[in-house]
Coordinates of C-alpha atoms in Angstrom, one line a residue:
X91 CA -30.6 -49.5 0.1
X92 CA -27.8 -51.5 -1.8
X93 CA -26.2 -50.2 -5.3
X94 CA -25.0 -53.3 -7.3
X95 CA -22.6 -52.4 -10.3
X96 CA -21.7 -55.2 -12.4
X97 CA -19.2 -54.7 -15.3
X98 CA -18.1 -57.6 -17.2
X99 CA -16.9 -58.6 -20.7
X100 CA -18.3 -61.9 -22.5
X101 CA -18.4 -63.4 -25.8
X102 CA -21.9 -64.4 -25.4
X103 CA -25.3 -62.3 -25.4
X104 CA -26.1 -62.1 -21.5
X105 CA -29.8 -62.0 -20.2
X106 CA -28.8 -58.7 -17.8
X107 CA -32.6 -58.4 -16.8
X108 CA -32.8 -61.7 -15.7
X109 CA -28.9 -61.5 -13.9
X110 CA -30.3 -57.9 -12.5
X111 CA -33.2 -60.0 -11.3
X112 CA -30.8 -62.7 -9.7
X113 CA -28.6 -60.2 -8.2
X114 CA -31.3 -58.0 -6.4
X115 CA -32.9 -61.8 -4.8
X116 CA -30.1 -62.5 -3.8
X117 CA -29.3 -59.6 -2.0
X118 CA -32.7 -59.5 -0.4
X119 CA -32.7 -63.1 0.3
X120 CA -28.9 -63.3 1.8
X121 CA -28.3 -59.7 3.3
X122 CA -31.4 -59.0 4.0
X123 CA -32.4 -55.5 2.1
X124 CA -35.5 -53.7 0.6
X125 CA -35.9 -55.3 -2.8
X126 CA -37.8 -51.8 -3.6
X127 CA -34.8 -49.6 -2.7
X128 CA -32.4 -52.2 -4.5
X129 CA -30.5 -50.8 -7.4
X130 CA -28.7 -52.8 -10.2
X131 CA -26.5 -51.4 -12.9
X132 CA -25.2 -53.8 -15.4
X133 CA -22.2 -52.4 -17.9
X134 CA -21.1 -54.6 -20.7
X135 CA -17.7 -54.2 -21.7
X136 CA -15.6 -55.4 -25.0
X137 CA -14.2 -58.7 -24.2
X138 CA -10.9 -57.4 -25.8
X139 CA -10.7 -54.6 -23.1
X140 CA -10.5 -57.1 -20.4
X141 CA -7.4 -58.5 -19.1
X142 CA -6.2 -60.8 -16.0
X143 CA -2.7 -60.6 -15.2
X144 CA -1.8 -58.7 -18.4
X145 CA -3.3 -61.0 -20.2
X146 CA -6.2 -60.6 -22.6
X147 CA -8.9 -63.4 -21.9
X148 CA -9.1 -67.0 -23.5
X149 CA -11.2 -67.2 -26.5
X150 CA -14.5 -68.0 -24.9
X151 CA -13.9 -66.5 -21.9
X152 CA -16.0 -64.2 -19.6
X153 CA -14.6 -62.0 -16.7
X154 CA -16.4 -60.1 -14.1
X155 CA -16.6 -57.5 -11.2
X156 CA -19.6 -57.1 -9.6
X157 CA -19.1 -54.2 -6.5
X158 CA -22.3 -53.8 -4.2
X159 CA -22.6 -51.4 -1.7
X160 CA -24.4 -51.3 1.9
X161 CA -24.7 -49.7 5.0
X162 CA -21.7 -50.3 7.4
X163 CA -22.4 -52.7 10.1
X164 CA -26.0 -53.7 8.6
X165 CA -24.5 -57.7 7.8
X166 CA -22.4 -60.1 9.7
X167 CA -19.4 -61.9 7.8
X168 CA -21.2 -64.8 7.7
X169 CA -23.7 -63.1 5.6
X170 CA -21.4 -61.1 3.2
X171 CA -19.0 -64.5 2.8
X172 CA -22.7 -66.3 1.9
X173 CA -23.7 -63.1 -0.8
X174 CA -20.3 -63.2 -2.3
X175 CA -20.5 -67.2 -2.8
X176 CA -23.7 -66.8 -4.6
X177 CA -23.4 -63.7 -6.2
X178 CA -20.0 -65.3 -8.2
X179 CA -22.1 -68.8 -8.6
X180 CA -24.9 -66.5 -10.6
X181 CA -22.1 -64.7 -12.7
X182 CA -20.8 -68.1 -13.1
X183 CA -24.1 -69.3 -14.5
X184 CA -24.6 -66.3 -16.8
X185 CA -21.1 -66.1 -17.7
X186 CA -20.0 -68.4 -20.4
X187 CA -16.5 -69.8 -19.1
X188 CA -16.2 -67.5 -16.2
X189 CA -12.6 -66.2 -15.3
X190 CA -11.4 -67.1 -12.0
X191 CA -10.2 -63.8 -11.8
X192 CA -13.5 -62.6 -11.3
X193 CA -14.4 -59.9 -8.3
X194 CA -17.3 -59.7 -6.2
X195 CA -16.9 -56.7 -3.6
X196 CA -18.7 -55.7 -0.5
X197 CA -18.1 -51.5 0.1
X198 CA -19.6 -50.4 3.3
X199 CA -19.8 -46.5 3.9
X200 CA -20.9 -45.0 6.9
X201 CA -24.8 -44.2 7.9
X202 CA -23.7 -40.5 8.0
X203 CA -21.5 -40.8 4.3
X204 CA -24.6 -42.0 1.9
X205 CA -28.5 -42.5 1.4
X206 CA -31.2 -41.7 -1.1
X207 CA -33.9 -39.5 -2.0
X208 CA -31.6 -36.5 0.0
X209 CA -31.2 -38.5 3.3
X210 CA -28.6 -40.0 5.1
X211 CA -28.8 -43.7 6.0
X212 CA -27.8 -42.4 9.7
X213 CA -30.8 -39.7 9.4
X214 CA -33.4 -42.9 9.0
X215 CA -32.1 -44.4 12.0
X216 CA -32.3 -41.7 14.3
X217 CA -35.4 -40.7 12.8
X218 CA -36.9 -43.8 13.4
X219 CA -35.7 -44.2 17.6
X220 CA -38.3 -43.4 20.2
X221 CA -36.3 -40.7 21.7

C-alpha cells in the first residue's frame, strides 16, 4: 500500500500520467507491492520557487523530490537502493536537464502507525495468521 508524492519544478510540459504510470511499475516491479493499492500524487511547482543551495535553477533546468512511503521492514536495502536508482533514472527521463540535487526518499512507518480504508497495516497481518 505505497503513497508516492512527487513534487517538482520544470520548464517543460511533463506527461505526469505516463510518469504516475512509471512510478507505480516501478514500485510493483522493484519492491514488490499491490499495483491496485498503489497511490501516486504528482504536484507541479513554479520553476522559480525551486532552489538548490540558495540558488534558483539553471535556465532549462528541472528539479525533483519524489518521497514514497511503505510498510517498515516489507523491502531489503538491496531493494530500496534498486527503486531509488530507477525511480531518479525515470525523473531523469521525464525531466528536462534534471538537477543533481534531486531527492528520491524511502519513509517507512510502522504496521501499527498507518493503513487504508480504516485499518492498520499491523491489523492485516495479524488478521491474516492462522492463530
Amino acid at each position: 500500500m505505497p503513497y508516492l508524492k512527487l513534487a517538482y519544478a520544470s520548464p517543460a510540459a511533463v506527461a505526469t500520467a505516463d510518469l504516475a504510470a512509471t512510478l507505480t511499475g516501478l514500485t510493483v516491479d522493484l519492491l514488490g507491492k499491490k499495483r491496485e493499492l498503489t497511490v501516486v500524487a504528482i504536484e507541479p511547482l513554479p520553476v522559480s520557487g525551486w532552489f538548490v543551495g540558495g540558488a534558483a535553477l539553471e535556465a532549462g533546468e528541472s528539479g525533483a523530490v519524489l518521497e514514497i512511503r511503505i510498510t517498515e521492514g516489507t523491502n531489503t536495502k538491496a531493494q530500496k537502493a534498486a527503486f531509488i536508482r530507477a525511480a531518479f533514472d525515470a525523473l531523469a527521463t521525464a525531466l528536462p536537464r534534471l538537477n543533481p540535487a534531486s531527492y528520491v526518499t524511502l519513509h517507512e512507518p510502522p504496521a501499527d502507525a498507518w493503513g487504508y480504508s480504516g485499518k492498520t497495516q499491523e491489523y492485516r497481518f495479524i488478521r491474516s495468521q492462522i492463530l
